[in-house]
Amino acid sequence: SKRFNSWKCKRIMSSIIEFAKKTLINNRRSNYTLPTNTKLYPAQWNWDSAFIALGYSNFNLDYSFKEIETLISGQWDDGMIPHILFHIKDLNYTPNYKAWNCGRKISSSGITQPPILASILRIIIERKKFSKEEIKKYQTLILKIKKYLEWFIRYRDPKRTGLISILHPWESGYDNSPLWDKPMSKIKIESKLKYKRKDNKIVEKSQRPLKIDYDRYVTIKNHLRRLNYDPKKLYYKSKFNVVDVGFNSLFLKALKDLDFLLKFIGKSSSSLKKYILLNESKLIKLFNSKKMKFKNKDLKNDTSIEIPSITNFFMLFSDLKNKSVNKNLIKSLKKYCKNENYLFPSINSRHKSFEEKRYWRGPVWINCNWIIYQGLKNKDKSFAEMIRKKTINLVEKKKFREYYSCKSGLGMGAKNFSWSAALYLDFVLNRS
Ligand code: GLC
């Protein structure tokens, strides 16, 4: 019967693998993929697309590169790759392309998202064991990513402090995280705001950001628009300017992965290498190993933010050279999730800001699990493997939802969520 059970298990798994592929294909439009097939997100999103491209690489490399190329085709002249590309002029999303009023050939938002794309591209290229000649075929792509990452250094750290800023909570990708509560509380809501939300009609209201959050998101956005999204001005003038540990961790890893790729096309850059060292030394200082606490910096209000968020542990993904910092990060991460049924809550469930069902204020997100897993697998194999298995089990039980409760495993938000399907595939098909 043991043999029968393992046969049954394998069959279930292979049917879910097929379902994951189908989910991605169904969400696919011409050369890019929507985050879900519901009306919630009718456009192309920056980091979603990177995760989706990784998912495709497990069964259709052509789709994978099409996804990446379409995302990069929205790059601005200054180098930024926007957080949303509106390929179709759909008015069903708020704020829609008219409300942003920017982009060049392709309408877009005027802000960006975590540049995980560089790291995803490296993983694909390494896994497929591309030869130097094959990598050269992607030279243009790699150079555009270089321009993107250099944009961050130039415009998001104009004083070369070694840490880059985000200028809107949406840039982090974890929109209504308690990390932003303090800086957001300082933002005076514009009078006579006019916008109509649709998200909370599609998904249960109690699982989405509050009205006051949206009022502030739109207020910040309108202000950026009034500044014509001029990157030289935004850093100094935005109503929101935060150095986030998670974002800087993803950025540092992106720089390292870009540096790796540049070698193959003979375009190594010494100024990039220098920034990597600076960024790493400054990032480490945001983690207090003794107290096991992280510090985000609210530059706008000259104060710090200390919230136990899973995104702080993205530092593990950066592959820091300092072994004792890594050891302490792992120790704190184990403490962070001890007693939890499902990993990882986006906010420590013992913290006062934790909300079991509200979006980025507590629920489990598959992309966070994947990022942490990637960071752990070369540092603590058994812990990493435990996360891989738990994530696979949760997704197999509840399918490809947008997020899940860490208490009950309840699946929430959108159904047929692309990155949950893509990263499930990646977890199942790439055991390291
Ligand atoms: C939400 C999420 C963001 C994601 C987007 C599309 O805005 O917070 O991380 O990229 O939806 O899925």
Coordinates of C-alpha atoms and ligand atoms in Angstrom, one line a residue:
S1 CA 0.0 0.0 0.0
K2 CA 3.0 2.2 0.5
R3 CA 3.8 1.8 -3.2
F4 CA 0.2 2.5 -4.1
N5 CA 0.2 5.7 -2.0
S6 CA 3.4 7.0 -3.6
W7 CA 1.9 6.2 -7.0
K8 CA -1.2 8.1 -6.1
C9 CA 0.9 11.1 -4.8
K10 CA 2.8 11.2 -8.0
R11 CA -0.3 11.2 -10.1
I12 CA -1.9 14.0 -8.0
M13 CA 1.4 16.0 -8.4
S14 CA 1.6 15.5 -12.1
S15 CA -2.0 16.6 -12.6
I16 CA -1.3 19.8 -10.5
I17 CA 1.8 20.4 -12.6
E18 CA -0.4 20.3 -15.7
F19 CA -2.9 22.6 -14.0
A20 CA -0.1 25.1 -13.2
K21 CA 1.0 25.2 -16.8
K22 CA -2.6 25.6 -17.9
T23 CA -3.1 28.4 -15.5
L24 CA -0.2 30.3 -17.0
I25 CA -1.3 29.6 -20.6
N26 CA -4.8 30.7 -19.8
N27 CA -3.6 34.0 -18.3
R28 CA -1.4 34.6 -21.3
R29 CA -2.2 37.3 -23.8
S30 CA -0.1 38.2 -26.8
N31 CA 3.5 37.8 -25.5
Y32 CA 2.8 38.7 -21.9
T33 CA 0.8 37.2 -19.0
L34 CA -1.7 38.7 -16.6
P35 CA -1.3 38.2 -12.9
T36 CA -4.7 36.4 -12.8
N37 CA -7.6 35.7 -15.0
T38 CA -10.0 37.7 -12.9
K39 CA -10.6 41.3 -13.6
L40 CA -8.4 42.3 -10.7
Y41 CA -5.2 43.1 -12.6
P42 CA -5.8 43.6 -16.3
A43 CA -2.2 44.5 -17.4
Q44 CA 1.4 43.4 -17.2
W45 CA 3.1 43.8 -13.8
N46 CA 6.9 44.0 -13.5
W47 CA 7.9 41.5 -10.8
D48 CA 4.9 39.2 -11.6
S49 CA 6.3 38.9 -15.1
A50 CA 9.7 37.9 -13.9
F51 CA 8.3 35.1 -11.7
I52 CA 6.0 34.1 -14.6
A53 CA 9.0 33.9 -17.0
L54 CA 10.8 31.6 -14.5
G55 CA 7.7 29.4 -14.4
Y56 CA 7.6 29.2 -18.2
S57 CA 11.3 28.3 -18.4
N58 CA 10.3 24.9 -16.9
F59 CA 8.3 24.0 -20.0
N60 CA 8.4 26.7 -22.7
L61 CA 11.5 28.7 -23.0
D62 CA 10.1 30.7 -25.9
Y63 CA 7.3 32.0 -23.7
S64 CA 9.8 32.8 -21.0
F65 CA 11.8 35.1 -23.2
K66 CA 8.8 36.6 -24.8
E67 CA 7.5 37.5 -21.3
I68 CA 10.8 39.2 -20.5
E69 CA 11.2 41.0 -23.8
T70 CA 7.7 42.4 -23.6
L71 CA 8.3 43.7 -20.1
I72 CA 11.6 45.3 -21.2
S73 CA 9.9 46.8 -24.3
G74 CA 8.1 49.2 -21.8
Q75 CA 11.5 50.6 -20.6
W76 CA 11.6 54.4 -20.4
D77 CA 14.4 56.4 -22.1
D78 CA 15.9 57.1 -18.7
G79 CA 16.2 53.4 -17.9
M80 CA 13.2 52.8 -15.6
I81 CA 11.1 49.7 -16.2
P82 CA 7.6 50.6 -14.9
H83 CA 5.7 48.6 -12.4
I84 CA 2.6 48.3 -14.8
L85 CA 2.5 48.2 -18.6
F86 CA -1.0 48.9 -20.0
H87 CA -0.7 47.1 -23.3
I88 CA -4.4 47.3 -23.7
K89 CA -6.2 50.5 -22.9
D90 CA -8.5 48.9 -20.4
L91 CA -10.2 51.3 -18.0
N92 CA -11.1 48.6 -15.6
Y93 CA -8.1 49.2 -13.4
T94 CA -7.6 52.0 -10.9
P95 CA -5.5 54.0 -11.4
N96 CA -5.8 53.3 -15.1
Y97 CA -3.4 54.4 -17.9
K98 CA -5.1 57.8 -18.2
A99 CA -4.8 58.5 -14.5
W100 CA -1.1 57.8 -14.7
N101 CA -0.7 59.6 -18.0
C102 CA 2.7 58.4 -18.8
G103 CA 4.8 55.9 -20.7
R104 CA 6.2 56.2 -24.2
K105 CA 5.1 53.8 -26.9
I106 CA 3.5 51.7 -24.2
S107 CA 1.3 53.4 -21.6
S108 CA 2.5 52.7 -18.1
S109 CA 2.6 53.6 -14.5
G110 CA 5.2 56.2 -13.5
I111 CA 6.9 54.1 -10.7
T112 CA 8.8 50.8 -10.6
Q113 CA 8.8 47.5 -8.7
P114 CA 11.5 45.2 -7.3
P115 CA 14.0 44.4 -10.1
I116 CA 14.0 40.7 -9.6
L117 CA 14.2 40.3 -13.4
A118 CA 18.0 40.2 -13.4
S119 CA 18.1 37.4 -10.9
I120 CA 15.5 35.4 -12.7
L121 CA 17.3 35.8 -16.0
R122 CA 20.5 34.5 -14.4
I123 CA 18.7 31.5 -13.0
I124 CA 17.2 30.6 -16.4
I125 CA 20.6 31.0 -18.2
E126 CA 22.5 29.0 -15.6
R127 CA 19.9 26.2 -15.5
K128 CA 19.7 25.8 -19.2
K129 CA 23.5 25.7 -19.3
F130 CA 23.7 28.2 -22.1
S131 CA 27.1 28.5 -23.7
K132 CA 29.0 31.8 -23.9
E133 CA 27.8 32.1 -27.5
E134 CA 24.2 31.5 -26.5
I135 CA 24.4 34.1 -23.8
K136 CA 25.7 36.6 -26.3
K137 CA 22.4 36.3 -28.1
Y138 CA 20.8 38.0 -25.1
Q139 CA 23.4 40.8 -25.0
T140 CA 20.8 43.5 -25.8
L141 CA 18.5 42.3 -23.1
I142 CA 21.3 42.1 -20.5
L143 CA 22.4 45.7 -21.4
K144 CA 18.9 47.0 -21.0
I145 CA 18.7 45.4 -17.5
K146 CA 22.1 47.1 -16.8
K147 CA 20.5 50.5 -17.8
Y148 CA 17.6 49.7 -15.5
L149 CA 19.8 48.9 -12.4
E150 CA 22.0 51.9 -13.1
W151 CA 18.8 54.1 -13.1
F152 CA 18.2 53.1 -9.5
I153 CA 21.7 54.1 -8.5
R154 CA 21.5 57.4 -10.4
Y155 CA 18.1 58.5 -9.4
R156 CA 17.2 56.6 -6.2
D157 CA 20.5 57.2 -4.5
P158 CA 21.6 60.5 -6.0
K159 CA 23.9 61.2 -3.0
R160 CA 25.5 57.7 -3.3
T161 CA 24.8 56.7 0.2
G162 CA 24.9 53.0 -0.8
L163 CA 21.1 52.5 -0.2
I164 CA 18.3 53.1 -2.7
S165 CA 14.9 54.6 -2.0
I166 CA 11.4 53.7 -3.0
L167 CA 9.1 56.6 -3.5
H168 CA 5.7 54.9 -3.4
P169 CA 4.5 51.9 -1.3
W170 CA 3.5 50.3 -4.6
E171 CA 7.1 50.2 -5.6
S172 CA 7.9 47.7 -2.9
G173 CA 5.3 45.2 -4.2
Y174 CA 4.0 44.8 -0.7
D175 CA 1.5 47.6 -0.9
N176 CA -0.2 47.9 2.4
S177 CA 2.5 46.4 4.6
P178 CA 2.6 47.8 8.2
L179 CA 6.1 48.8 7.2
W180 CA 4.6 51.9 5.6
D181 CA 2.1 52.8 8.3
K182 CA 4.3 55.4 9.9
P183 CA 5.4 57.2 6.8
M184 CA 1.9 56.9 5.3
S185 CA 0.3 58.4 8.4
K186 CA 2.2 61.6 7.6
I187 CA 0.6 62.0 4.2
K188 CA -2.1 64.6 4.0
I189 CA -4.8 63.3 1.6
E190 CA -5.4 65.6 -1.3
S191 CA -8.7 67.4 -1.2
K192 CA -11.3 66.5 -3.8
L193 CA -9.7 63.2 -4.7
K194 CA -11.5 61.5 -7.6
Y195 CA -11.1 57.8 -8.2
K196 CA -13.2 54.7 -8.1
R197 CA -11.8 51.5 -6.7
K198 CA -12.7 48.2 -8.3
D199 CA -10.5 45.8 -6.4
N200 CA -12.7 45.6 -3.4
K201 CA -15.7 44.7 -5.5
I202 CA -13.9 41.8 -7.0
V203 CA -12.2 40.5 -3.9
E204 CA -13.6 40.4 -0.3
K205 CA -13.2 44.0 1.1
S206 CA -11.7 42.7 4.4
Q207 CA -8.8 41.2 2.5
R208 CA -7.8 44.4 0.6
P209 CA -6.2 47.7 1.6
L210 CA -8.3 50.2 3.4
K211 CA -9.9 53.4 1.8
I212 CA -7.4 55.6 3.7
D213 CA -4.5 53.6 2.2
Y214 CA -5.9 54.1 -1.3
D215 CA -6.5 57.8 -0.7
R216 CA -2.9 58.1 0.2
Y217 CA -1.6 55.9 -2.7
V218 CA -3.5 58.1 -5.2
T219 CA -2.4 61.3 -3.4
I220 CA 1.3 60.3 -3.8
K221 CA 0.7 59.3 -7.4
N222 CA -0.9 62.5 -8.3
H223 CA 1.9 64.4 -6.8
L224 CA 4.5 62.4 -8.8
R225 CA 2.4 63.1 -11.9
R226 CA 2.5 66.8 -11.3
L227 CA 6.3 66.6 -11.2
N228 CA 6.1 65.0 -14.6
Y229 CA 7.7 61.9 -13.2
D230 CA 11.0 63.7 -13.6
P231 CA 13.5 61.3 -12.0
K232 CA 15.8 64.1 -11.0
K233 CA 13.2 65.8 -8.9
L234 CA 11.2 62.8 -7.4
Y235 CA 13.8 61.7 -4.9
Y236 CA 13.8 65.1 -3.2
K237 CA 10.2 65.9 -3.6
S238 CA 8.1 62.8 -3.3
K239 CA 5.8 62.6 -0.3
F240 CA 7.2 59.2 0.4
N241 CA 10.9 58.2 0.5
V242 CA 11.9 55.1 2.3
V243 CA 15.0 52.9 2.3
D244 CA 13.5 49.4 2.6
V245 CA 15.6 46.4 3.7
G246 CA 13.7 43.9 1.4
F247 CA 13.9 46.1 -1.7
N248 CA 17.6 46.8 -1.1
S249 CA 18.2 43.1 -0.6
L250 CA 16.6 42.2 -3.9
F251 CA 18.4 45.1 -5.6
L252 CA 21.8 43.9 -4.2
K253 CA 21.2 40.4 -5.5
A254 CA 20.1 41.8 -8.9
L255 CA 23.4 43.7 -9.1
K256 CA 25.4 40.6 -8.3
D257 CA 23.5 38.6 -10.9
L258 CA 23.9 41.3 -13.5
D259 CA 27.6 41.4 -12.8
F260 CA 27.7 37.7 -13.4
L261 CA 25.9 38.0 -16.7
L262 CA 28.0 41.0 -17.9
K263 CA 31.2 38.9 -17.7
F264 CA 29.9 36.6 -20.4
I265 CA 29.4 39.5 -22.8
G266 CA 32.6 41.2 -22.0
K267 CA 30.9 44.2 -20.4
S268 CA 32.0 44.1 -16.8
S269 CA 31.6 47.4 -15.1
S270 CA 33.9 48.5 -12.3
S271 CA 31.5 51.2 -11.0
L272 CA 28.8 48.5 -10.6
K273 CA 31.2 46.4 -8.7
K274 CA 32.0 49.3 -6.4
Y275 CA 28.4 49.9 -5.7
I276 CA 27.8 46.3 -4.9
L277 CA 30.4 46.5 -2.1
L278 CA 29.0 49.8 -0.8
N279 CA 25.4 48.5 -1.0
E280 CA 26.3 45.3 0.9
S281 CA 28.2 47.1 3.7
K282 CA 25.3 49.5 4.2
L283 CA 22.6 46.9 4.0
I284 CA 24.2 44.8 6.7
K285 CA 24.1 47.7 9.1
L286 CA 20.3 47.7 8.9
F287 CA 20.3 44.3 10.7
N288 CA 21.1 44.3 14.4
S289 CA 22.5 40.9 15.0
K290 CA 22.4 41.2 18.8
K291 CA 18.8 42.3 19.0
M292 CA 17.9 40.4 15.9
K293 CA 16.0 43.4 14.6
F294 CA 15.9 45.2 11.3
K295 CA 15.7 48.9 10.6
N296 CA 14.1 50.5 7.6
K297 CA 14.8 54.2 7.1
D298 CA 12.0 56.7 6.5
L299 CA 14.1 59.4 4.8
K300 CA 11.2 61.8 4.3
N301 CA 10.6 62.1 8.0
D302 CA 14.1 61.3 9.2
T303 CA 13.1 58.4 11.4
S304 CA 13.3 54.6 11.4
I305 CA 10.8 51.8 11.0
E306 CA 11.0 48.5 12.9
I307 CA 8.4 46.1 11.8
P308 CA 8.9 42.3 11.8
S309 CA 8.2 41.7 8.1
I310 CA 9.2 38.6 6.1
T311 CA 10.7 40.9 3.5
N312 CA 13.5 41.9 5.9
F313 CA 14.7 38.3 5.5
F314 CA 15.2 38.9 1.8
M315 CA 18.7 39.7 3.0
L316 CA 19.3 36.0 2.9
F317 CA 18.6 36.1 -0.9
S318 CA 21.4 38.7 -1.3
D319 CA 24.1 36.1 -0.6
L320 CA 25.9 38.3 1.9
K321 CA 29.6 37.4 2.3
N322 CA 29.4 37.8 6.1
K323 CA 28.8 34.3 7.5
S324 CA 27.9 35.3 11.0
V325 CA 25.2 37.7 9.7
N326 CA 23.8 34.9 7.7
K327 CA 23.8 32.6 10.7
N328 CA 22.0 35.2 12.8
L329 CA 19.5 35.9 10.0
I330 CA 18.6 32.2 9.9
K331 CA 18.3 32.0 13.7
S332 CA 15.9 35.0 13.7
L333 CA 13.9 33.6 10.8
K334 CA 13.4 30.4 12.7
K335 CA 12.1 32.4 15.6
Y336 CA 9.9 34.5 13.3
C337 CA 8.0 31.5 12.1
K338 CA 8.0 29.2 15.1
N339 CA 4.5 27.9 16.0
E340 CA 3.1 28.8 12.6
N341 CA 1.0 26.3 10.8
Y342 CA 1.8 27.7 7.3
L343 CA 4.9 29.5 6.3
F344 CA 5.7 32.4 6.0
P345 CA 3.3 35.0 7.4
S346 CA 4.2 38.3 5.8
I347 CA 4.1 39.9 9.2
N348 CA 5.1 38.2 12.4
S349 CA 1.8 37.0 13.8
R350 CA 2.7 38.1 17.3
H351 CA 3.1 41.7 16.2
K352 CA 0.3 44.1 16.9
S353 CA 0.0 45.1 13.2
F354 CA -0.6 41.5 12.1
E355 CA -3.9 40.8 10.3
E356 CA -4.6 37.3 9.3
K357 CA -6.5 38.0 6.1
R358 CA -5.6 41.5 5.0
Y359 CA -3.3 41.3 1.9
W360 CA 0.3 42.2 2.9
R361 CA -0.4 42.5 6.6
G362 CA -0.1 38.9 7.5
P363 CA -1.0 36.4 4.8
V364 CA 1.5 33.9 3.2
W365 CA 2.7 34.9 -0.3
I366 CA 4.3 32.3 -2.5
N367 CA 6.8 34.7 -4.0
C368 CA 8.2 35.6 -0.6
N369 CA 8.6 31.9 0.2
W370 CA 10.4 31.4 -3.1
I371 CA 12.8 34.3 -2.4
I372 CA 13.6 33.0 1.1
Y373 CA 14.0 29.5 -0.2
Q374 CA 16.5 30.6 -2.8
G375 CA 18.4 32.4 -0.1
L376 CA 18.5 29.5 2.2
K377 CA 19.2 26.6 0.0
N378 CA 23.0 27.2 0.0
K379 CA 23.1 28.1 3.7
D380 CA 20.7 25.7 5.5
K381 CA 19.7 22.8 3.4
S382 CA 17.3 21.1 5.7
F383 CA 15.5 24.3 6.7
A384 CA 15.2 25.2 3.0
E385 CA 13.8 21.8 2.1
M386 CA 11.2 22.1 4.9
I387 CA 10.1 25.4 3.3
R388 CA 10.0 23.9 -0.1
K389 CA 7.8 21.0 1.1
K390 CA 5.5 23.1 3.1
T391 CA 4.9 25.5 0.3
I392 CA 4.2 22.7 -2.2
N393 CA 1.7 21.1 0.3
L394 CA -0.1 24.4 0.9
V395 CA -0.4 25.1 -2.8
E396 CA -1.5 21.6 -3.7
K397 CA -4.2 21.8 -1.0
K398 CA -5.5 25.2 -1.8
K399 CA -4.4 25.7 -5.4
F400 CA -3.0 28.9 -7.0
R401 CA -4.4 31.6 -4.9
E402 CA -3.0 35.1 -4.5
Y403 CA -2.3 34.6 -0.7
Y404 CA -3.1 32.3 2.1
S405 CA -3.8 32.4 5.9
C406 CA -0.8 31.3 8.0
K407 CA -3.2 30.0 10.6
S408 CA -5.7 27.9 8.6
G409 CA -4.1 27.8 5.1
L410 CA -7.3 29.4 3.7
G411 CA -6.7 30.5 0.1
M412 CA -7.6 34.2 -0.5
G413 CA -7.6 37.0 -3.0
A414 CA -7.5 36.1 -6.7
K415 CA -7.8 32.6 -8.0
N416 CA -5.6 31.2 -10.7
F417 CA -2.8 33.5 -9.6
S418 CA 0.0 33.4 -12.1
W419 CA 3.1 33.7 -9.8
S420 CA 1.7 31.1 -7.4
A421 CA 1.4 28.7 -10.4
A422 CA 4.8 29.7 -11.8
L423 CA 6.6 29.3 -8.6
Y424 CA 4.8 26.1 -7.6
L425 CA 6.2 24.7 -10.9
D426 CA 9.6 26.0 -10.0
F427 CA 9.6 24.5 -6.5
V428 CA 8.4 21.1 -7.7
L429 CA 10.6 20.8 -10.8
N430 CA 13.8 22.1 -9.3
R431 CA 14.9 20.4 -6.2
S432 CA 18.4 21.5 -5.3
Ligands
GLC1 C1 -0.5 43.9 -6.1 C2 0.6 43.4 -5.3 C3 1.9 43.4 -6.1 C4 1.6 42.7 -7.4 C5 0.4 43.2 -8.1 C6 -0.1 42.3 -9.3 O1 -0.4 45.3 -6.3 O2 0.8 44.1 -4.1 O3 3.0 42.9 -5.5 O4 2.7 42.9 -8.3 O5 -0.7 43.2 -7.3 O6 -0.2 41.0 -8.9

